[in-house]
PDB file of C-alpha atoms in Angstrom:
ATOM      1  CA  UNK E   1      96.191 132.338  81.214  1.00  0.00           C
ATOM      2  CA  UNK E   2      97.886 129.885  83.906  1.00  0.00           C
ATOM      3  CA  UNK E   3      96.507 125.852  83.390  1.00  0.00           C
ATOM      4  CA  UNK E   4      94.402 125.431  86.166  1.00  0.00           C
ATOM      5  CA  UNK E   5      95.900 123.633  89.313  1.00  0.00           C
ATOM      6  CA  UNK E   6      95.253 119.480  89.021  1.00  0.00           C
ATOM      7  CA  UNK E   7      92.956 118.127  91.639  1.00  0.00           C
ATOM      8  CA  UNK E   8      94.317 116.260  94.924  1.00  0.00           C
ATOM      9  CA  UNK E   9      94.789 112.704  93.549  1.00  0.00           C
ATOM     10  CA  UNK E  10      92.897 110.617  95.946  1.00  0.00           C
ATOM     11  CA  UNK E  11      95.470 108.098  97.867  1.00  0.00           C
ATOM     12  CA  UNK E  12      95.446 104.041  97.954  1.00  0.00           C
ATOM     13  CA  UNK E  13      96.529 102.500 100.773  1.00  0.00           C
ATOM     14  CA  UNK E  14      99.712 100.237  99.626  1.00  0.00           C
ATOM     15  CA  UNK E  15      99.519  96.956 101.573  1.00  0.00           C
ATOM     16  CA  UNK E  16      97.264  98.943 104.278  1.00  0.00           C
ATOM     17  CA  UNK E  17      99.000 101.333 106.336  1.00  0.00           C
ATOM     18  CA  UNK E  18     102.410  99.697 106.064  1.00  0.00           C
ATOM     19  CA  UNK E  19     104.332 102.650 106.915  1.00  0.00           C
ATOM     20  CA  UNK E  20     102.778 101.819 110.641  1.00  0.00           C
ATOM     21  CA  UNK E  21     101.921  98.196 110.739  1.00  0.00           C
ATOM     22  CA  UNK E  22     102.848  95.145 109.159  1.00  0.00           C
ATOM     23  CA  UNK E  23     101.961  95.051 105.237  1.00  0.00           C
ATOM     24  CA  UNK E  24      98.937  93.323 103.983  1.00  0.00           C
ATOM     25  CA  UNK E  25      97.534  92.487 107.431  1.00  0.00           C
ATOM     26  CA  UNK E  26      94.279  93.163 109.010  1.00  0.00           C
ATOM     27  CA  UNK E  27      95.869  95.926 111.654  1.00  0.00           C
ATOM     28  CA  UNK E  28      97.105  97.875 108.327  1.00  0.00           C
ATOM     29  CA  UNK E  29      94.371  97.705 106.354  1.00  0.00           C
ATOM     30  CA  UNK E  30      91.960  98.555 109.327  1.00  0.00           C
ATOM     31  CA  UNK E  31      93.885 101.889 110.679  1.00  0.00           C
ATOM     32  CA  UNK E  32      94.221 102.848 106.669  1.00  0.00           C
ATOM     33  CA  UNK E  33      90.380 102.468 106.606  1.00  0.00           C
ATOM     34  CA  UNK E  34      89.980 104.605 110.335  1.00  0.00           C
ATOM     35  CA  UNK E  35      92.287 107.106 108.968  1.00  0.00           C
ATOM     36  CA  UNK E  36      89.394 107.904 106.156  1.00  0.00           C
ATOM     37  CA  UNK E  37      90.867 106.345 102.735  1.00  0.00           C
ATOM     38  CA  UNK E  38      88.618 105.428 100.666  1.00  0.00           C
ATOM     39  CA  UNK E  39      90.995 102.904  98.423  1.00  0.00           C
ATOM     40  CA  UNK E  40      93.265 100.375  99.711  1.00  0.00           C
ATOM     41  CA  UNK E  41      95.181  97.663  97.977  1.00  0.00           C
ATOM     42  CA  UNK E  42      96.877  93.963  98.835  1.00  0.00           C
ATOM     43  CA  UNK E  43      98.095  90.986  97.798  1.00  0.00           C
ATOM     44  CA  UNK E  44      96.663  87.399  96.830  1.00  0.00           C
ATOM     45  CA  UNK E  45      98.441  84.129  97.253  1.00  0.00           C
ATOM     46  CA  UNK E  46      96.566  81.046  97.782  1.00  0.00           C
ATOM     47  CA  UNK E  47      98.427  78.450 100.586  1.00  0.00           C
ATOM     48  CA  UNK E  48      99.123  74.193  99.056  1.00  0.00           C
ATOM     49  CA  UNK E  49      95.270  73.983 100.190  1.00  0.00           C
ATOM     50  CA  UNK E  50      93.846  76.573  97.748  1.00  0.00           C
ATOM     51  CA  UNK E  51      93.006  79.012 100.964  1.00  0.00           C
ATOM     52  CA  UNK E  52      93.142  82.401  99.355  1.00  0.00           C
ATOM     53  CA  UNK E  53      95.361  85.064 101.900  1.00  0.00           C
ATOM     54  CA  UNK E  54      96.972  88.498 102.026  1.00  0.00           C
ATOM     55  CA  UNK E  55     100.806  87.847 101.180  1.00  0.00           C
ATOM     56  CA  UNK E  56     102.805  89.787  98.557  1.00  0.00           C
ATOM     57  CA  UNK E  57     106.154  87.281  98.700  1.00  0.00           C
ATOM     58  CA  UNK E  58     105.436  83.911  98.452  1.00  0.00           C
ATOM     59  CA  UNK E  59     108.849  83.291 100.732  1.00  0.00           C
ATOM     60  CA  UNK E  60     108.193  84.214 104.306  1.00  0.00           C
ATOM     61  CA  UNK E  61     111.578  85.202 104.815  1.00  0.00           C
ATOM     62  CA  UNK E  62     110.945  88.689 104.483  1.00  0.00           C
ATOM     63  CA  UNK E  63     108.253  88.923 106.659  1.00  0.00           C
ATOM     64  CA  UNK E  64     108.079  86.219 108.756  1.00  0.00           C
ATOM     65  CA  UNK E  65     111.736  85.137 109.181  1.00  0.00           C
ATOM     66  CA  UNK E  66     110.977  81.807 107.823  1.00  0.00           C
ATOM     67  CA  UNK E  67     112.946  80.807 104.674  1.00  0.00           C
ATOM     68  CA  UNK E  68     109.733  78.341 103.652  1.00  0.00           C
ATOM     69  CA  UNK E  69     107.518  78.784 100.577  1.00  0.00           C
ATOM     70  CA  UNK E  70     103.976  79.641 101.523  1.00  0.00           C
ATOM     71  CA  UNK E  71     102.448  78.060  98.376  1.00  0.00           C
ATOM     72  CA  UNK E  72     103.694  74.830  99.856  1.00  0.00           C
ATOM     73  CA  UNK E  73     102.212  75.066 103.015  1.00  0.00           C
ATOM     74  CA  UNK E  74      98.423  74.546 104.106  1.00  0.00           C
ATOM     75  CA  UNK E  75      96.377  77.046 105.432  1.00  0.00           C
ATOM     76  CA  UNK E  76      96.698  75.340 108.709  1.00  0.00           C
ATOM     77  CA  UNK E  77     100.558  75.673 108.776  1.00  0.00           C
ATOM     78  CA  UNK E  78     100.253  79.692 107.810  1.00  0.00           C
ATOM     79  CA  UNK E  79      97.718  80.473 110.232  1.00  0.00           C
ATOM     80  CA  UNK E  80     100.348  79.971 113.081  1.00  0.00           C
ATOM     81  CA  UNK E  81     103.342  82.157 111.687  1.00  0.00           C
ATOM     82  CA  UNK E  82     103.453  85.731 112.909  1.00  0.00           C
ATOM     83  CA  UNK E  83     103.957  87.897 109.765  1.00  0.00           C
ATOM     84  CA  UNK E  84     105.815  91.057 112.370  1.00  0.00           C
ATOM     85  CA  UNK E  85     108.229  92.140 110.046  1.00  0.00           C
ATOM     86  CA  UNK E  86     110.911  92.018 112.433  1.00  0.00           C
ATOM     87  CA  UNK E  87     113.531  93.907 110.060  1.00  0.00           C
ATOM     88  CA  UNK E  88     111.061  96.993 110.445  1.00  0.00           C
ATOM     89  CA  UNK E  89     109.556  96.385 113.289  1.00  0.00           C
ATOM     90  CA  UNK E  90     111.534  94.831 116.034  1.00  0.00           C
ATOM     91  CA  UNK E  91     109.402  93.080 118.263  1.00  0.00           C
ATOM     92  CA  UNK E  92     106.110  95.179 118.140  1.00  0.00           C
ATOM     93  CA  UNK E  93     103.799  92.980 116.453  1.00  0.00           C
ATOM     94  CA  UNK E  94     104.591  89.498 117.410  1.00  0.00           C
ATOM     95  CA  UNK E  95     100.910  88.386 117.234  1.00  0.00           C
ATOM     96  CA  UNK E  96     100.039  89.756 113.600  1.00  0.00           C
ATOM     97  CA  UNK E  97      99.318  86.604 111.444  1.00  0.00           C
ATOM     98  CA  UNK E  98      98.792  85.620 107.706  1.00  0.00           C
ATOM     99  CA  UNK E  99      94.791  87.216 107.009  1.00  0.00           C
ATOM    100  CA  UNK E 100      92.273  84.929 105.091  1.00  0.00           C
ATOM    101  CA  UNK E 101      91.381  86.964 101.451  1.00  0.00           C
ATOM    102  CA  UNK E 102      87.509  86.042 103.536  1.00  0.00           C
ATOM    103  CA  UNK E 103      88.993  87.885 106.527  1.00  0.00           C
ATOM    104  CA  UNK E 104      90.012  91.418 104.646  1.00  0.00           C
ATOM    105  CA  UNK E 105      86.630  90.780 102.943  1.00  0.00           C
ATOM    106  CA  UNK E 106      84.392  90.979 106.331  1.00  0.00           C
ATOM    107  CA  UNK E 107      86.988  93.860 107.269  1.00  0.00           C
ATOM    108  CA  UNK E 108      86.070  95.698 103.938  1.00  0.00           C
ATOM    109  CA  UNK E 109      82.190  94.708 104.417  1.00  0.00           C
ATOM    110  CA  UNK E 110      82.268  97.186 107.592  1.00  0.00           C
ATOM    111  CA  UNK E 111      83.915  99.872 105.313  1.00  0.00           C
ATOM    112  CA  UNK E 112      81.193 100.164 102.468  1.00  0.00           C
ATOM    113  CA  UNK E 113      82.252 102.775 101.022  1.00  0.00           C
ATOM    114  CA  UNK E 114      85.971 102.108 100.242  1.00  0.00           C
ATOM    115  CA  UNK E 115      87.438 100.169  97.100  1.00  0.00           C
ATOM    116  CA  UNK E 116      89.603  97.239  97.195  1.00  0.00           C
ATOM    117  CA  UNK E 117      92.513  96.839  94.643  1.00  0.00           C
ATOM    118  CA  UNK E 118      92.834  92.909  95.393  1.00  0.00           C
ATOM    119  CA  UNK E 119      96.396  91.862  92.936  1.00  0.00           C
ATOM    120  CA  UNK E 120      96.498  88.025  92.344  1.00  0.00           C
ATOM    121  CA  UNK E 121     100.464  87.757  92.327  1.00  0.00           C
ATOM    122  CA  UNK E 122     102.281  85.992  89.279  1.00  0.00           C
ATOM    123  CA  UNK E 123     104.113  83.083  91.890  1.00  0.00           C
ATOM    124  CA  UNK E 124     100.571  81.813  92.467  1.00  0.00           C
ATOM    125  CA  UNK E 125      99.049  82.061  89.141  1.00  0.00           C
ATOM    126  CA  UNK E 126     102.112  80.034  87.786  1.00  0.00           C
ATOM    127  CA  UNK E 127     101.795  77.581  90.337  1.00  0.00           C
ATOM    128  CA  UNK E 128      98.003  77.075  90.730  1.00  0.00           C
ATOM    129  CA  UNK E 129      97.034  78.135  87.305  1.00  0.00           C
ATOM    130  CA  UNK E 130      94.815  81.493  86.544  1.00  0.00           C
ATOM    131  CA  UNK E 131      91.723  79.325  86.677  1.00  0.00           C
ATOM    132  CA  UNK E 132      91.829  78.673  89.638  1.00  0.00           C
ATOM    133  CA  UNK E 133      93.276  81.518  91.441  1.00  0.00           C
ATOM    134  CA  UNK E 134      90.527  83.863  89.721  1.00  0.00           C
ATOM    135  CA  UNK E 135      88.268  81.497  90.777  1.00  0.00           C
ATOM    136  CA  UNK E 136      88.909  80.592  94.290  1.00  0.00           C
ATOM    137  CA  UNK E 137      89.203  84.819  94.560  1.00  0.00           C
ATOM    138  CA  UNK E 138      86.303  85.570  92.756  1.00  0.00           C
ATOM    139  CA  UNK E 139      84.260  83.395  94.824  1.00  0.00           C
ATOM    140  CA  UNK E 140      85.916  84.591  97.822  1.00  0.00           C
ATOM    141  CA  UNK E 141      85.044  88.418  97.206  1.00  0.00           C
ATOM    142  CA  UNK E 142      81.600  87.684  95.996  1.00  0.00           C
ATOM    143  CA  UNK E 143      79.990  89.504  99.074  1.00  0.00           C
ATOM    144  CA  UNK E 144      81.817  92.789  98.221  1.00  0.00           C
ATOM    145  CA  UNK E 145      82.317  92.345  94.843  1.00  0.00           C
ATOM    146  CA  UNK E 146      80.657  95.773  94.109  1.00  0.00           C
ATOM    147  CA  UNK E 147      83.548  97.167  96.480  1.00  0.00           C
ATOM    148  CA  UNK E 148      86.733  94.878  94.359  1.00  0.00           C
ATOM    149  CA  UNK E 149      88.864  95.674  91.660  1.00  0.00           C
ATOM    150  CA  UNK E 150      90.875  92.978  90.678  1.00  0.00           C
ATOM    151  CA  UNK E 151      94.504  93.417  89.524  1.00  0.00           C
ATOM    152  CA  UNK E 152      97.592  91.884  88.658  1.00  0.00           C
ATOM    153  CA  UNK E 153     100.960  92.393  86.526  1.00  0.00           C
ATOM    154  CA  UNK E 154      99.866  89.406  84.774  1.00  0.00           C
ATOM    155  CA  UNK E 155      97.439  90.496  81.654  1.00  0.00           C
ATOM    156  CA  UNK E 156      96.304  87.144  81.173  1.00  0.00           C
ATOM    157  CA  UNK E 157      94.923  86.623  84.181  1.00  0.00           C
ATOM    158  CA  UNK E 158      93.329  90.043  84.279  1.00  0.00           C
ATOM    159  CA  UNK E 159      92.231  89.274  80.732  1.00  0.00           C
ATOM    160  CA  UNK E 160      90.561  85.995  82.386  1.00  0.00           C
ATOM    161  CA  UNK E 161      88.928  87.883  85.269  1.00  0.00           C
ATOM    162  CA  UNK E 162      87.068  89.884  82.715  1.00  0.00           C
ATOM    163  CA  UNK E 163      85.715  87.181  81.005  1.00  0.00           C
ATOM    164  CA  UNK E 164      84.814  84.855  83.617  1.00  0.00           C
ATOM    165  CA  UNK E 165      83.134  87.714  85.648  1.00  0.00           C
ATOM    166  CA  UNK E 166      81.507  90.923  86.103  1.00  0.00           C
ATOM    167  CA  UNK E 167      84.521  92.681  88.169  1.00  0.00           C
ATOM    168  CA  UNK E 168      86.283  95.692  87.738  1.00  0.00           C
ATOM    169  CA  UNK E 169      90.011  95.295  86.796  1.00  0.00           C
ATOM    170  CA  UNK E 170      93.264  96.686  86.460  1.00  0.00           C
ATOM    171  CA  UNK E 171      96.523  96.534  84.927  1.00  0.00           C
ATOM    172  CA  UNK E 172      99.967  96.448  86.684  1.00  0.00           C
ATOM    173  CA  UNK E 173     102.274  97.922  83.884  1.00  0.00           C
ATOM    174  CA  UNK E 174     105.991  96.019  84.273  1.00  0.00           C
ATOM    175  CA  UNK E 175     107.044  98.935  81.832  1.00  0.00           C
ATOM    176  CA  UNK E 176     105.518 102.037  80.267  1.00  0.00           C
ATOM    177  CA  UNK E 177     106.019 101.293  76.752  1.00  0.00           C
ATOM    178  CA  UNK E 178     104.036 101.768  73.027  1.00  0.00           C
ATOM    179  CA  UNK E 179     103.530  98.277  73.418  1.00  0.00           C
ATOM    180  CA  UNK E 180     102.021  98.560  76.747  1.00  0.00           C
ATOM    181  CA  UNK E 181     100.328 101.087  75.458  1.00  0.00           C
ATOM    182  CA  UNK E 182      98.663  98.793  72.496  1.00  0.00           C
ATOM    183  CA  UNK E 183      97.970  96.202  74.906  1.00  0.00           C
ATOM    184  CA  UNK E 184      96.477  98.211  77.224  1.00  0.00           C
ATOM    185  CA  UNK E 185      93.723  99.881  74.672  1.00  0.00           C
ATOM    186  CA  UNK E 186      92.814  96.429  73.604  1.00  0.00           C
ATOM    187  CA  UNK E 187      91.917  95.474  77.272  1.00  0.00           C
ATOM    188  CA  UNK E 188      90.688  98.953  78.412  1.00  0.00           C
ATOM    189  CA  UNK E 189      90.698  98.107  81.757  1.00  0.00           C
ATOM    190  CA  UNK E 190      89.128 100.171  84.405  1.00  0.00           C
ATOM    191  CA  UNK E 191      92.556 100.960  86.145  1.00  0.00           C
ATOM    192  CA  UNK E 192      95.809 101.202  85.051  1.00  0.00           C
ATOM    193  CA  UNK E 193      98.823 101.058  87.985  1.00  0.00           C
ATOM    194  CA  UNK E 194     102.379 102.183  87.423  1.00  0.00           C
ATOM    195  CA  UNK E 195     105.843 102.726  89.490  1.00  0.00           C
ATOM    196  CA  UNK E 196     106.312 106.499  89.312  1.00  0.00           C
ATOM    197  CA  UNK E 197     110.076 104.968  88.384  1.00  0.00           C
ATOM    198  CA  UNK E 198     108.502 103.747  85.264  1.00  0.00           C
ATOM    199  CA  UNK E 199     107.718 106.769  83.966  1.00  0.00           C
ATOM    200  CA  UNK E 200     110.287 109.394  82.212  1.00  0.00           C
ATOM    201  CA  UNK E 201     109.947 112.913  83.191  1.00  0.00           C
ATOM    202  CA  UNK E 202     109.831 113.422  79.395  1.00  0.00           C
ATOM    203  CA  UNK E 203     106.401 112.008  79.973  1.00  0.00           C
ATOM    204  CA  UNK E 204     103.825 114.903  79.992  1.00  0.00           C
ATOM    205  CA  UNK E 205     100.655 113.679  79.789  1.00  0.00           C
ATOM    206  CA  UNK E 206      99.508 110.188  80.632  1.00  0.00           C
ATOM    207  CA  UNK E 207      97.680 107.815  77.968  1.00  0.00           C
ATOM    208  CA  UNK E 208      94.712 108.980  77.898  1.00  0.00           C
ATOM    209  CA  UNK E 209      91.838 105.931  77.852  1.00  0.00           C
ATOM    210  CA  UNK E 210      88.687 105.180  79.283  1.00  0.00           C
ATOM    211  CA  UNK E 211      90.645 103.829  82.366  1.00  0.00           C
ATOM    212  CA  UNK E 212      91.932 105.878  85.732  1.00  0.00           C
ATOM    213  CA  UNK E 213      95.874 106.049  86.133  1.00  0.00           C
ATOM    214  CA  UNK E 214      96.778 104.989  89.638  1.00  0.00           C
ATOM    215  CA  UNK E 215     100.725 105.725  90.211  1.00  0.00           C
ATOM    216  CA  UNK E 216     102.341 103.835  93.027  1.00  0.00           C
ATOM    217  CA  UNK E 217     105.667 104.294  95.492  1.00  0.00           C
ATOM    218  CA  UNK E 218     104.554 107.751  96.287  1.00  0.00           C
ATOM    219  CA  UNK E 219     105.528 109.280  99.381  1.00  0.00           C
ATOM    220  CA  UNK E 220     105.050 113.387  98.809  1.00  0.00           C
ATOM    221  CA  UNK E 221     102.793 115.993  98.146  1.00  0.00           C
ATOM    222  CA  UNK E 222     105.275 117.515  95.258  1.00  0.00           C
ATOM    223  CA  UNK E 223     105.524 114.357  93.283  1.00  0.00           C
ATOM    224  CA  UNK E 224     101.436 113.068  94.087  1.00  0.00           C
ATOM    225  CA  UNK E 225     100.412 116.871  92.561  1.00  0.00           C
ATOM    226  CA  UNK E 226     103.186 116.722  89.698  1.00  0.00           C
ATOM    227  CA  UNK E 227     101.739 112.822  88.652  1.00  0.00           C
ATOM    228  CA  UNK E 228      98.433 114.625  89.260  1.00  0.00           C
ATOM    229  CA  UNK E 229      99.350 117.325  86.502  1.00  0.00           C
ATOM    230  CA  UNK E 230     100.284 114.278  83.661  1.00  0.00           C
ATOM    231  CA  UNK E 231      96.562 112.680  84.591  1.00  0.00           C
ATOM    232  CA  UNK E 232      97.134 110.357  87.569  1.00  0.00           C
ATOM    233  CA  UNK E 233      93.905 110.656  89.649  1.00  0.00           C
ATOM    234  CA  UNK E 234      94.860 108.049  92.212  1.00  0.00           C
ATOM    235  CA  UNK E 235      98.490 107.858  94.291  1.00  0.00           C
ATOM    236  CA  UNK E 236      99.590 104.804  95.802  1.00  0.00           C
ATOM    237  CA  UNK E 237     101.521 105.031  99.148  1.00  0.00           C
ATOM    238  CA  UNK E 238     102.517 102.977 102.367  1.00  0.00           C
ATOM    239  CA  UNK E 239     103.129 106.233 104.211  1.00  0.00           C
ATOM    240  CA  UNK E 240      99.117 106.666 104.444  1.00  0.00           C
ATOM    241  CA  UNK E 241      99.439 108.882 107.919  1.00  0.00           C
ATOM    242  CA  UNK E 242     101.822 111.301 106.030  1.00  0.00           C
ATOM    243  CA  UNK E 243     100.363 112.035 103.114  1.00  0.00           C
ATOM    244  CA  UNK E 244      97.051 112.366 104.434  1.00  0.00           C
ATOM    245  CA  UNK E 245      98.391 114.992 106.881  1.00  0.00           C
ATOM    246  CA  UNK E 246     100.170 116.687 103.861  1.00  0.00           C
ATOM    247  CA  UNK E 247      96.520 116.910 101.838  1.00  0.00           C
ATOM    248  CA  UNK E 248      94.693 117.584 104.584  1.00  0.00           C
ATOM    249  CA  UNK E 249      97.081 120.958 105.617  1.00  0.00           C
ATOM    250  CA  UNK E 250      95.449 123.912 104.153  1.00  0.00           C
ATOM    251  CA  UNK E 251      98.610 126.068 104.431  1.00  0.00           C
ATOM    252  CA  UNK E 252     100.289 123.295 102.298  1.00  0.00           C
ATOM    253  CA  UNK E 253      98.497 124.753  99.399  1.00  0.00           C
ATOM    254  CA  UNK E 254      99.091 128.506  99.954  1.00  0.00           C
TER     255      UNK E 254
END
């Protein structure tokens, strides 16, 4: 007998629909969430003032065109820099600012049923300190908490997170590794997240653990069902549109 065909992987929202919009900003994450995923994720940085926001460089040069560091500059400062991504996007979204973490919160409040992967990012937990980033964070997300994972490559801080709260968290693996693979049973965490690179095709069947496997930089059906095979149940993509309509298509299946 033929194994029996994996199931569709659900799909996380990579910084929103960034495929469409600018990344980790309120217009992607709210036309992911229209679209009908049910998981998105973004990035935490907290501005000089301790103002938790959606930012996955610290520099704004990428995005914003600015070579300043955001860590260095107050909440007031950010709040007037349009984050358009001009490299990808020309001059289409020239009003798109910096989001509040309290911001994507009331967005996500609307959206009850959908799961947030929130990652605390290592620039700000070396230059704040995990204290308080998990706090400030924590604190922040407390209305939707039920709705939050909290992530991060950094296993301290996640390690922190879990015993300073009652969140769900995840693991951002810099390598796939027997080491990892130690660390990683001794945290258990309830997700683990890894760049498809990562992984060798030698590999033929995830760890197995009391955690779900959610494989990012995804962006087809082949490789979302082959991950799906190894024991990924969740596929991380920008190109949410796409991949939805590649799901979705019955004949895609035949």
């Amino acid at each position: 007998m033929s194994a029996p065909s994996p199931r569709i992987p659900e799909l996380i929202a990579h910084r929103g629909n960034a495929a469409e919009y600018p990344e980790n900003t309120l217009p992607a994450l709210r036309s992911a969430l229209e679209l009908g995923v049910r998981f998105v994720e973004f990035d935490v940085q907290l501005s000089a003032d301790r103002q938790p926001i959606l930012l996955h460089d610290s520099n704004l040069k990428r995005t914003a065109g600015i070579d300043r560091n955001a860590l260095e500059m107050t909440w007031q400062e950010l709040s007037e820099i349009s984050v358009n991504e001009e490299q990808r996007f020309r001059q289409r979204y020239t009003d798109v600012g910096i989001p509040t973490l309290a911001q994507a919160a009331s967005l996500m409040a609307t959206y009850p049923h959908a799961t947030a992967f929130v990652e605390l990012k290592r620039a700000s937990l070396r230059q704040f300190g995990q204290e308080i980033v998990v706090r400030k964070v924590c604190e922040t997300l407390k209305p939707i908490a039920r709705q939050c994972v909290i992530i991060s490559f950094d296993l301290a801080a996640v390690h922190h997170v879990r015993q300073v709260s009652s969140y769900r968290v995840g693991w951002v693996l810099s390598e796939y590794s027997n080491l990892s693979a130690l660390k990683c049973e001794a945290l258990a965490p309830d997700y683990v997240f890894c760049d498809h690179q990562l992984l060798s095709e030698g590999t033929a069947r995830l760890w197995r653990g009391p955690w779900r496997w959610a494989i990012y930089e995804v962006t087809s059906r082949k490789l979302a069902m082959e991950l799906a095979a190894r024991g990924a149940k969740l596929i991380e993509t920008m190109a949410v549109r796409a991949m939805l309509r590649e799901f979705r298509n019955p004949r895609a299946w035949a």
